[in-house]
């Protein structure tokens, strides 16, 4: 009798291979349709949310990436360019512009995954609603890093367009620069998530920007070659993440450092993975608390 009742229920509500009925007695949606979304959908949901917020104020968000490098190149490049005609065999303005291609990616990704992530976490409580959906904390934070990589690519491309329009550089770096900018954005986005996991007060980010990013800008070969630094400081410059992004973009633009390009690529990959893994682990308690 029990087996016949079970058979009757199974015939009324056929099951798929996962054991879910096509429709329950209350008319709810089939559980096959309520399965966890694919990974690409979850990561894409985080990315698309940030994209929509960013494009709501497209002019105010999209114009600075073009104006900032222009102002910097005019104010610093043309000024110093009157006294420094050449740097490592190329014009100083061209030398400086090539470094700015990845510097812009560093700053935008760092801001996005420090101040931006902290505000969404502690003040706006955006993540509470996102985690209520079928999404894990890993999906959320990886989506954050992917968005930082996208902004890094966009900002690098914006700088490249500026230097091409004004004839500062030719098109040799056109294809690879956005990819290097994206890799730089991913790396500093991951570092930003790690820093955010350690920060409890938003004002403490000033130590990160002033104590790490600012020295990195000057000692990573952006403004002048690392070889011009004192011998004692040169090993420190090799530790800075930005150094390896600068080398990659100059390898693409001028063919420099091709013999060590594998080391720069490996460094960026390892730092991105390590910072992401550690940042996810340390930030987890604050996300699911």
PDB file of C-alpha atoms in Angstrom:
ATOM      1  CA  UNK A   1       0.000   0.000   0.000  1.00  0.00           C
ATOM      2  CA  UNK A   2       2.782   2.408   0.839  1.00  0.00           C
ATOM      3  CA  UNK A   3       4.631   1.625  -2.374  1.00  0.00           C
ATOM      4  CA  UNK A   4       1.519   2.251  -4.443  1.00  0.00           C
ATOM      5  CA  UNK A   5       0.970   5.615  -2.718  1.00  0.00           C
ATOM      6  CA  UNK A   6       4.538   6.593  -3.442  1.00  0.00           C
ATOM      7  CA  UNK A   7       4.127   5.542  -7.034  1.00  0.00           C
ATOM      8  CA  UNK A   8       0.977   7.642  -7.334  1.00  0.00           C
ATOM      9  CA  UNK A   9       2.752  10.708  -5.970  1.00  0.00           C
ATOM     10  CA  UNK A  10       5.677  10.178  -8.315  1.00  0.00           C
ATOM     11  CA  UNK A  11       3.383   9.933 -11.289  1.00  0.00           C
ATOM     12  CA  UNK A  12       1.628  13.163 -10.293  1.00  0.00           C
ATOM     13  CA  UNK A  13       4.869  15.008  -9.684  1.00  0.00           C
ATOM     14  CA  UNK A  14       7.587  13.475 -11.878  1.00  0.00           C
ATOM     15  CA  UNK A  15      11.072  13.981 -10.554  1.00  0.00           C
ATOM     16  CA  UNK A  16      14.222  14.928 -12.371  1.00  0.00           C
ATOM     17  CA  UNK A  17      17.521  13.203 -11.679  1.00  0.00           C
ATOM     18  CA  UNK A  18      18.242  15.563  -8.769  1.00  0.00           C
ATOM     19  CA  UNK A  19      15.114  14.343  -6.961  1.00  0.00           C
ATOM     20  CA  UNK A  20      13.063  17.534  -7.504  1.00  0.00           C
ATOM     21  CA  UNK A  21       9.426  17.402  -8.487  1.00  0.00           C
ATOM     22  CA  UNK A  22       8.280  19.410 -11.481  1.00  0.00           C
ATOM     23  CA  UNK A  23       5.592  21.100  -9.387  1.00  0.00           C
ATOM     24  CA  UNK A  24       4.636  20.814  -5.751  1.00  0.00           C
ATOM     25  CA  UNK A  25       1.227  20.798  -4.151  1.00  0.00           C
ATOM     26  CA  UNK A  26       1.323  24.543  -3.512  1.00  0.00           C
ATOM     27  CA  UNK A  27       2.066  25.515  -7.092  1.00  0.00           C
ATOM     28  CA  UNK A  28       5.568  26.781  -6.359  1.00  0.00           C
ATOM     29  CA  UNK A  29       8.132  27.011  -9.134  1.00  0.00           C
ATOM     30  CA  UNK A  30       9.911  23.770 -10.007  1.00  0.00           C
ATOM     31  CA  UNK A  31      13.074  23.361  -7.987  1.00  0.00           C
ATOM     32  CA  UNK A  32      14.965  22.720 -11.208  1.00  0.00           C
ATOM     33  CA  UNK A  33      14.296  26.358 -11.983  1.00  0.00           C
ATOM     34  CA  UNK A  34      15.400  27.436  -8.509  1.00  0.00           C
ATOM     35  CA  UNK A  35      18.832  25.903  -8.631  1.00  0.00           C
ATOM     36  CA  UNK A  36      21.913  27.953  -7.809  1.00  0.00           C
ATOM     37  CA  UNK A  37      22.784  30.212 -10.762  1.00  0.00           C
ATOM     38  CA  UNK A  38      25.890  29.449 -12.761  1.00  0.00           C
ATOM     39  CA  UNK A  39      29.167  30.960 -11.580  1.00  0.00           C
ATOM     40  CA  UNK A  40      29.303  33.288 -14.574  1.00  0.00           C
ATOM     41  CA  UNK A  41      25.835  34.607 -13.698  1.00  0.00           C
ATOM     42  CA  UNK A  42      26.781  35.256 -10.081  1.00  0.00           C
ATOM     43  CA  UNK A  43      30.034  37.026 -10.928  1.00  0.00           C
ATOM     44  CA  UNK A  44      28.344  38.864 -13.776  1.00  0.00           C
ATOM     45  CA  UNK A  45      25.611  40.043 -11.415  1.00  0.00           C
ATOM     46  CA  UNK A  46      28.149  41.775  -9.155  1.00  0.00           C
ATOM     47  CA  UNK A  47      29.959  43.253 -12.145  1.00  0.00           C
ATOM     48  CA  UNK A  48      26.765  44.480 -13.808  1.00  0.00           C
ATOM     49  CA  UNK A  49      25.546  46.084 -10.581  1.00  0.00           C
ATOM     50  CA  UNK A  50      28.729  48.171 -10.374  1.00  0.00           C
ATOM     51  CA  UNK A  51      28.546  48.943 -14.088  1.00  0.00           C
ATOM     52  CA  UNK A  52      25.010  50.331 -13.755  1.00  0.00           C
ATOM     53  CA  UNK A  53      25.950  52.476 -10.760  1.00  0.00           C
ATOM     54  CA  UNK A  54      29.066  53.768 -12.544  1.00  0.00           C
ATOM     55  CA  UNK A  55      27.260  54.675 -15.777  1.00  0.00           C
ATOM     56  CA  UNK A  56      24.471  56.560 -14.018  1.00  0.00           C
ATOM     57  CA  UNK A  57      26.911  59.463 -13.737  1.00  0.00           C
ATOM     58  CA  UNK A  58      28.842  58.722 -16.889  1.00  0.00           C
ATOM     59  CA  UNK A  59      30.158  62.234 -17.518  1.00  0.00           C
ATOM     60  CA  UNK A  60      31.435  62.831 -13.984  1.00  0.00           C
ATOM     61  CA  UNK A  61      32.892  59.309 -13.804  1.00  0.00           C
ATOM     62  CA  UNK A  62      34.141  59.012 -17.371  1.00  0.00           C
ATOM     63  CA  UNK A  63      35.685  62.433 -17.976  1.00  0.00           C
ATOM     64  CA  UNK A  64      38.400  62.470 -15.252  1.00  0.00           C
ATOM     65  CA  UNK A  65      40.286  59.463 -16.722  1.00  0.00           C
ATOM     66  CA  UNK A  66      40.944  61.596 -19.814  1.00  0.00           C
ATOM     67  CA  UNK A  67      41.587  64.910 -18.045  1.00  0.00           C
ATOM     68  CA  UNK A  68      43.905  63.692 -15.273  1.00  0.00           C
ATOM     69  CA  UNK A  69      46.691  62.349 -17.511  1.00  0.00           C
ATOM     70  CA  UNK A  70      46.399  65.395 -19.751  1.00  0.00           C
ATOM     71  CA  UNK A  71      46.830  67.773 -16.807  1.00  0.00           C
ATOM     72  CA  UNK A  72      49.698  65.716 -15.399  1.00  0.00           C
ATOM     73  CA  UNK A  73      51.520  65.493 -18.710  1.00  0.00           C
ATOM     74  CA  UNK A  74      51.143  69.224 -19.324  1.00  0.00           C
ATOM     75  CA  UNK A  75      52.055  70.252 -15.777  1.00  0.00           C
ATOM     76  CA  UNK A  76      54.876  67.808 -15.083  1.00  0.00           C
ATOM     77  CA  UNK A  77      55.916  66.380 -18.428  1.00  0.00           C
ATOM     78  CA  UNK A  78      56.236  69.621 -20.327  1.00  0.00           C
ATOM     79  CA  UNK A  79      57.791  71.391 -17.348  1.00  0.00           C
ATOM     80  CA  UNK A  80      60.465  68.797 -16.639  1.00  0.00           C
ATOM     81  CA  UNK A  81      60.730  68.059 -20.334  1.00  0.00           C
ATOM     82  CA  UNK A  82      62.376  71.447 -20.818  1.00  0.00           C
ATOM     83  CA  UNK A  83      65.257  70.303 -18.608  1.00  0.00           C
ATOM     84  CA  UNK A  84      65.281  66.558 -19.325  1.00  0.00           C
ATOM     85  CA  UNK A  85      65.367  66.025 -23.058  1.00  0.00           C
ATOM     86  CA  UNK A  86      65.829  62.262 -23.093  1.00  0.00           C
ATOM     87  CA  UNK A  87      65.448  59.332 -20.733  1.00  0.00           C
ATOM     88  CA  UNK A  88      66.901  55.945 -21.671  1.00  0.00           C
ATOM     89  CA  UNK A  89      67.003  56.849 -25.342  1.00  0.00           C
ATOM     90  CA  UNK A  90      63.472  58.278 -25.709  1.00  0.00           C
ATOM     91  CA  UNK A  91      61.908  61.655 -25.022  1.00  0.00           C
ATOM     92  CA  UNK A  92      61.080  62.285 -21.373  1.00  0.00           C
ATOM     93  CA  UNK A  93      57.426  62.992 -22.130  1.00  0.00           C
ATOM     94  CA  UNK A  94      57.162  59.612 -23.848  1.00  0.00           C
ATOM     95  CA  UNK A  95      58.936  57.932 -20.930  1.00  0.00           C
ATOM     96  CA  UNK A  96      56.561  59.509 -18.417  1.00  0.00           C
ATOM     97  CA  UNK A  97      53.427  58.822 -20.467  1.00  0.00           C
ATOM     98  CA  UNK A  98      54.220  55.112 -20.713  1.00  0.00           C
ATOM     99  CA  UNK A  99      54.403  54.888 -16.919  1.00  0.00           C
ATOM    100  CA  UNK A 100      51.096  56.699 -16.502  1.00  0.00           C
ATOM    101  CA  UNK A 101      49.374  54.025 -18.601  1.00  0.00           C
ATOM    102  CA  UNK A 102      49.414  51.645 -15.628  1.00  0.00           C
ATOM    103  CA  UNK A 103      49.555  54.183 -12.799  1.00  0.00           C
ATOM    104  CA  UNK A 104      45.981  55.188 -13.589  1.00  0.00           C
ATOM    105  CA  UNK A 105      44.916  51.537 -13.333  1.00  0.00           C
ATOM    106  CA  UNK A 106      46.648  51.220  -9.966  1.00  0.00           C
ATOM    107  CA  UNK A 107      44.882  54.195  -8.431  1.00  0.00           C
ATOM    108  CA  UNK A 108      41.375  53.489  -9.726  1.00  0.00           C
ATOM    109  CA  UNK A 109      41.478  49.805  -8.704  1.00  0.00           C
ATOM    110  CA  UNK A 110      42.871  50.692  -5.283  1.00  0.00           C
ATOM    111  CA  UNK A 111      40.170  53.291  -4.644  1.00  0.00           C
ATOM    112  CA  UNK A 112      37.455  50.918  -5.860  1.00  0.00           C
ATOM    113  CA  UNK A 113      38.420  48.034  -3.574  1.00  0.00           C
ATOM    114  CA  UNK A 114      39.304  50.096  -0.496  1.00  0.00           C
ATOM    115  CA  UNK A 115      37.027  53.107  -0.055  1.00  0.00           C
ATOM    116  CA  UNK A 116      34.406  51.708  -2.432  1.00  0.00           C
ATOM    117  CA  UNK A 117      34.284  48.251  -0.859  1.00  0.00           C
ATOM    118  CA  UNK A 118      34.368  49.628   2.684  1.00  0.00           C
ATOM    119  CA  UNK A 119      31.477  52.031   2.024  1.00  0.00           C
ATOM    120  CA  UNK A 120      29.371  49.303   0.424  1.00  0.00           C
ATOM    121  CA  UNK A 121      30.161  47.010   3.356  1.00  0.00           C
ATOM    122  CA  UNK A 122      29.854  49.279   6.386  1.00  0.00           C
ATOM    123  CA  UNK A 123      27.689  52.251   5.390  1.00  0.00           C
ATOM    124  CA  UNK A 124      25.449  51.380   2.460  1.00  0.00           C
ATOM    125  CA  UNK A 125      25.030  47.706   3.477  1.00  0.00           C
ATOM    126  CA  UNK A 126      24.903  46.764  -0.197  1.00  0.00           C
ATOM    127  CA  UNK A 127      26.411  43.358   0.425  1.00  0.00           C
ATOM    128  CA  UNK A 128      23.651  42.328   2.838  1.00  0.00           C
ATOM    129  CA  UNK A 129      21.133  42.421   0.029  1.00  0.00           C
ATOM    130  CA  UNK A 130      23.477  40.769  -2.458  1.00  0.00           C
ATOM    131  CA  UNK A 131      24.262  37.888  -0.100  1.00  0.00           C
ATOM    132  CA  UNK A 132      20.536  37.347   0.469  1.00  0.00           C
ATOM    133  CA  UNK A 133      20.427  36.268  -3.175  1.00  0.00           C
ATOM    134  CA  UNK A 134      21.866  32.896  -4.253  1.00  0.00           C
ATOM    135  CA  UNK A 135      25.466  34.120  -4.067  1.00  0.00           C
ATOM    136  CA  UNK A 136      28.448  33.266  -1.886  1.00  0.00           C
ATOM    137  CA  UNK A 137      30.823  35.738  -0.299  1.00  0.00           C
ATOM    138  CA  UNK A 138      33.554  34.453  -2.620  1.00  0.00           C
ATOM    139  CA  UNK A 139      31.428  35.259  -5.675  1.00  0.00           C
ATOM    140  CA  UNK A 140      30.829  38.747  -4.309  1.00  0.00           C
ATOM    141  CA  UNK A 141      34.458  39.610  -3.623  1.00  0.00           C
ATOM    142  CA  UNK A 142      35.757  38.048  -6.831  1.00  0.00           C
ATOM    143  CA  UNK A 143      33.154  40.127  -8.664  1.00  0.00           C
ATOM    144  CA  UNK A 144      34.559  43.197  -6.904  1.00  0.00           C
ATOM    145  CA  UNK A 145      38.070  42.369  -8.096  1.00  0.00           C
ATOM    146  CA  UNK A 146      36.854  41.730 -11.647  1.00  0.00           C
ATOM    147  CA  UNK A 147      35.179  45.132 -11.680  1.00  0.00           C
ATOM    148  CA  UNK A 148      38.441  46.712 -10.475  1.00  0.00           C
ATOM    149  CA  UNK A 149      40.213  44.998 -13.362  1.00  0.00           C
ATOM    150  CA  UNK A 150      37.640  46.378 -15.794  1.00  0.00           C
ATOM    151  CA  UNK A 151      38.142  49.909 -14.499  1.00  0.00           C
ATOM    152  CA  UNK A 152      41.902  49.446 -14.705  1.00  0.00           C
ATOM    153  CA  UNK A 153      41.548  48.493 -18.359  1.00  0.00           C
ATOM    154  CA  UNK A 154      39.284  51.480 -19.073  1.00  0.00           C
ATOM    155  CA  UNK A 155      41.555  53.986 -17.331  1.00  0.00           C
ATOM    156  CA  UNK A 156      44.661  52.654 -19.103  1.00  0.00           C
ATOM    157  CA  UNK A 157      42.850  52.888 -22.415  1.00  0.00           C
ATOM    158  CA  UNK A 158      41.803  56.462 -21.611  1.00  0.00           C
ATOM    159  CA  UNK A 159      45.420  57.476 -20.946  1.00  0.00           C
ATOM    160  CA  UNK A 160      46.531  55.714 -24.117  1.00  0.00           C
ATOM    161  CA  UNK A 161      43.991  57.611 -26.213  1.00  0.00           C
ATOM    162  CA  UNK A 162      45.221  60.905 -24.750  1.00  0.00           C
ATOM    163  CA  UNK A 163      48.878  60.203 -25.536  1.00  0.00           C
ATOM    164  CA  UNK A 164      48.016  58.965 -29.030  1.00  0.00           C
ATOM    165  CA  UNK A 165      45.854  61.987 -29.850  1.00  0.00           C
ATOM    166  CA  UNK A 166      48.643  64.364 -28.838  1.00  0.00           C
ATOM    167  CA  UNK A 167      51.278  62.326 -30.651  1.00  0.00           C
ATOM    168  CA  UNK A 168      53.268  61.545 -27.520  1.00  0.00           C
ATOM    169  CA  UNK A 169      53.434  57.833 -28.370  1.00  0.00           C
ATOM    170  CA  UNK A 170      52.686  55.755 -31.442  1.00  0.00           C
ATOM    171  CA  UNK A 171      50.288  52.818 -31.659  1.00  0.00           C
ATOM    172  CA  UNK A 172      52.709  50.029 -30.740  1.00  0.00           C
ATOM    173  CA  UNK A 173      51.178  49.678 -27.282  1.00  0.00           C
ATOM    174  CA  UNK A 174      47.589  49.963 -28.493  1.00  0.00           C
ATOM    175  CA  UNK A 175      46.681  46.280 -28.312  1.00  0.00           C
ATOM    176  CA  UNK A 176      48.536  45.202 -25.175  1.00  0.00           C
ATOM    177  CA  UNK A 177      48.107  48.272 -22.972  1.00  0.00           C
ATOM    178  CA  UNK A 178      44.428  47.623 -22.069  1.00  0.00           C
ATOM    179  CA  UNK A 179      45.317  44.026 -21.158  1.00  0.00           C
ATOM    180  CA  UNK A 180      48.218  45.149 -18.971  1.00  0.00           C
ATOM    181  CA  UNK A 181      45.914  47.756 -17.424  1.00  0.00           C
ATOM    182  CA  UNK A 182      43.359  45.035 -16.675  1.00  0.00           C
ATOM    183  CA  UNK A 183      46.032  42.828 -15.078  1.00  0.00           C
ATOM    184  CA  UNK A 184      47.224  45.789 -13.006  1.00  0.00           C
ATOM    185  CA  UNK A 185      43.647  46.538 -11.968  1.00  0.00           C
ATOM    186  CA  UNK A 186      43.086  42.931 -10.902  1.00  0.00           C
ATOM    187  CA  UNK A 187      46.308  42.914  -8.882  1.00  0.00           C
ATOM    188  CA  UNK A 188      45.630  46.173  -7.047  1.00  0.00           C
ATOM    189  CA  UNK A 189      41.961  45.272  -6.656  1.00  0.00           C
ATOM    190  CA  UNK A 190      43.044  42.105  -4.846  1.00  0.00           C
ATOM    191  CA  UNK A 191      45.508  44.093  -2.733  1.00  0.00           C
ATOM    192  CA  UNK A 192      42.725  46.580  -1.969  1.00  0.00           C
ATOM    193  CA  UNK A 193      40.420  43.790  -0.764  1.00  0.00           C
ATOM    194  CA  UNK A 194      43.217  42.536   1.486  1.00  0.00           C
ATOM    195  CA  UNK A 195      43.779  46.017   2.926  1.00  0.00           C
ATOM    196  CA  UNK A 196      40.023  46.475   3.455  1.00  0.00           C
ATOM    197  CA  UNK A 197      39.880  43.219   5.406  1.00  0.00           C
ATOM    198  CA  UNK A 198      42.367  44.708   7.891  1.00  0.00           C
ATOM    199  CA  UNK A 199      40.810  48.174   8.189  1.00  0.00           C
ATOM    200  CA  UNK A 200      38.061  48.931  10.707  1.00  0.00           C
ATOM    201  CA  UNK A 201      38.052  52.720  10.295  1.00  0.00           C
ATOM    202  CA  UNK A 202      37.745  54.296   6.858  1.00  0.00           C
ATOM    203  CA  UNK A 203      40.300  56.979   7.744  1.00  0.00           C
ATOM    204  CA  UNK A 204      42.988  54.322   8.089  1.00  0.00           C
ATOM    205  CA  UNK A 205      43.086  53.951   4.312  1.00  0.00           C
ATOM    206  CA  UNK A 206      45.164  57.126   4.329  1.00  0.00           C
ATOM    207  CA  UNK A 207      48.106  55.046   5.584  1.00  0.00           C
ATOM    208  CA  UNK A 208      47.784  52.752   2.573  1.00  0.00           C
ATOM    209  CA  UNK A 209      47.590  55.524  -0.003  1.00  0.00           C
ATOM    210  CA  UNK A 210      50.158  57.836   1.563  1.00  0.00           C
ATOM    211  CA  UNK A 211      52.497  55.194   2.953  1.00  0.00           C
ATOM    212  CA  UNK A 212      52.486  52.711   0.065  1.00  0.00           C
ATOM    213  CA  UNK A 213      50.926  53.959  -3.175  1.00  0.00           C
ATOM    214  CA  UNK A 214      52.578  57.390  -3.171  1.00  0.00           C
ATOM    215  CA  UNK A 215      56.135  56.041  -2.680  1.00  0.00           C
ATOM    216  CA  UNK A 216      55.344  53.339  -5.222  1.00  0.00           C
ATOM    217  CA  UNK A 217      54.511  55.983  -7.813  1.00  0.00           C
ATOM    218  CA  UNK A 218      57.939  57.607  -7.460  1.00  0.00           C
ATOM    219  CA  UNK A 219      60.092  54.498  -6.930  1.00  0.00           C
ATOM    220  CA  UNK A 220      58.647  52.074  -9.509  1.00  0.00           C
ATOM    221  CA  UNK A 221      60.215  53.575 -12.609  1.00  0.00           C
ATOM    222  CA  UNK A 222      57.305  55.816 -13.596  1.00  0.00           C
ATOM    223  CA  UNK A 223      59.008  59.202 -13.234  1.00  0.00           C
ATOM    224  CA  UNK A 224      62.648  58.100 -13.603  1.00  0.00           C
ATOM    225  CA  UNK A 225      64.448  54.779 -14.152  1.00  0.00           C
ATOM    226  CA  UNK A 226      64.958  52.463 -11.207  1.00  0.00           C
ATOM    227  CA  UNK A 227      68.627  52.242 -12.175  1.00  0.00           C
ATOM    228  CA  UNK A 228      68.987  55.895 -11.136  1.00  0.00           C
ATOM    229  CA  UNK A 229      67.960  55.104  -7.567  1.00  0.00           C
ATOM    230  CA  UNK A 230      70.572  54.486  -4.857  1.00  0.00           C
ATOM    231  CA  UNK A 231      71.751  50.882  -4.779  1.00  0.00           C
ATOM    232  CA  UNK A 232      70.190  50.405  -1.347  1.00  0.00           C
ATOM    233  CA  UNK A 233      66.695  51.340  -2.574  1.00  0.00           C
ATOM    234  CA  UNK A 234      66.717  49.374  -5.839  1.00  0.00           C
ATOM    235  CA  UNK A 235      65.810  46.014  -4.196  1.00  0.00           C
ATOM    236  CA  UNK A 236      62.832  47.734  -2.543  1.00  0.00           C
ATOM    237  CA  UNK A 237      61.659  48.950  -5.931  1.00  0.00           C
ATOM    238  CA  UNK A 238      61.678  45.346  -7.161  1.00  0.00           C
ATOM    239  CA  UNK A 239      59.202  44.436  -4.424  1.00  0.00           C
ATOM    240  CA  UNK A 240      56.677  47.094  -5.462  1.00  0.00           C
ATOM    241  CA  UNK A 241      53.867  45.636  -7.623  1.00  0.00           C
ATOM    242  CA  UNK A 242      53.717  48.702  -9.852  1.00  0.00           C
ATOM    243  CA  UNK A 243      57.323  48.151 -10.971  1.00  0.00           C
ATOM    244  CA  UNK A 244      56.351  45.003 -12.831  1.00  0.00           C
ATOM    245  CA  UNK A 245      53.352  46.597 -14.528  1.00  0.00           C
ATOM    246  CA  UNK A 246      55.536  49.484 -15.694  1.00  0.00           C
ATOM    247  CA  UNK A 247      58.061  47.040 -17.137  1.00  0.00           C
ATOM    248  CA  UNK A 248      55.350  45.150 -18.999  1.00  0.00           C
ATOM    249  CA  UNK A 249      53.890  48.252 -20.604  1.00  0.00           C
ATOM    250  CA  UNK A 250      57.338  49.496 -21.656  1.00  0.00           C
ATOM    251  CA  UNK A 251      58.147  46.067 -23.034  1.00  0.00           C
ATOM    252  CA  UNK A 252      54.998  46.365 -25.152  1.00  0.00           C
ATOM    253  CA  UNK A 253      55.694  49.954 -26.180  1.00  0.00           C
ATOM    254  CA  UNK A 254      59.478  50.005 -26.650  1.00  0.00           C
ATOM    255  CA  UNK A 255      60.637  46.384 -26.530  1.00  0.00           C
ATOM    256  CA  UNK A 256      62.485  46.904 -23.230  1.00  0.00           C
ATOM    257  CA  UNK A 257      63.125  44.195 -20.599  1.00  0.00           C
ATOM    258  CA  UNK A 258      62.004  41.375 -22.889  1.00  0.00           C
ATOM    259  CA  UNK A 259      64.478  38.991 -21.255  1.00  0.00           C
ATOM    260  CA  UNK A 260      62.782  39.369 -17.833  1.00  0.00           C
ATOM    261  CA  UNK A 261      59.174  39.716 -18.944  1.00  0.00           C
ATOM    262  CA  UNK A 262      58.348  36.219 -17.653  1.00  0.00           C
ATOM    263  CA  UNK A 263      59.312  37.288 -14.123  1.00  0.00           C
ATOM    264  CA  UNK A 264      57.047  40.342 -14.265  1.00  0.00           C
ATOM    265  CA  UNK A 265      54.093  38.268 -15.489  1.00  0.00           C
ATOM    266  CA  UNK A 266      54.704  35.624 -12.814  1.00  0.00           C
ATOM    267  CA  UNK A 267      54.952  38.282 -10.102  1.00  0.00           C
ATOM    268  CA  UNK A 268      51.605  39.839 -11.072  1.00  0.00           C
ATOM    269  CA  UNK A 269      49.851  36.455 -11.219  1.00  0.00           C
ATOM    270  CA  UNK A 270      51.214  35.280  -7.851  1.00  0.00           C
ATOM    271  CA  UNK A 271      50.458  38.548  -6.038  1.00  0.00           C
ATOM    272  CA  UNK A 272      46.932  38.671  -7.473  1.00  0.00           C
ATOM    273  CA  UNK A 273      46.116  35.102  -6.430  1.00  0.00           C
ATOM    274  CA  UNK A 274      47.754  35.368  -2.995  1.00  0.00           C
ATOM    275  CA  UNK A 275      46.174  38.732  -2.117  1.00  0.00           C
ATOM    276  CA  UNK A 276      42.764  37.529  -3.335  1.00  0.00           C
ATOM    277  CA  UNK A 277      42.885  34.318  -1.304  1.00  0.00           C
ATOM    278  CA  UNK A 278      44.044  36.033   1.887  1.00  0.00           C
ATOM    279  CA  UNK A 279      41.644  38.947   1.480  1.00  0.00           C
ATOM    280  CA  UNK A 280      38.673  36.615   0.952  1.00  0.00           C
ATOM    281  CA  UNK A 281      39.557  34.641   4.041  1.00  0.00           C
ATOM    282  CA  UNK A 282      40.034  37.660   6.306  1.00  0.00           C
ATOM    283  CA  UNK A 283      36.964  39.546   5.080  1.00  0.00           C
ATOM    284  CA  UNK A 284      34.602  36.566   5.323  1.00  0.00           C
ATOM    285  CA  UNK A 285      33.626  37.071   9.024  1.00  0.00           C
ATOM    286  CA  UNK A 286      32.551  40.667   8.375  1.00  0.00           C
ATOM    287  CA  UNK A 287      30.458  39.673   5.378  1.00  0.00           C
ATOM    288  CA  UNK A 288      28.533  36.807   6.950  1.00  0.00           C
ATOM    289  CA  UNK A 289      28.300  38.193  10.507  1.00  0.00           C
TER     290      UNK A 289
END
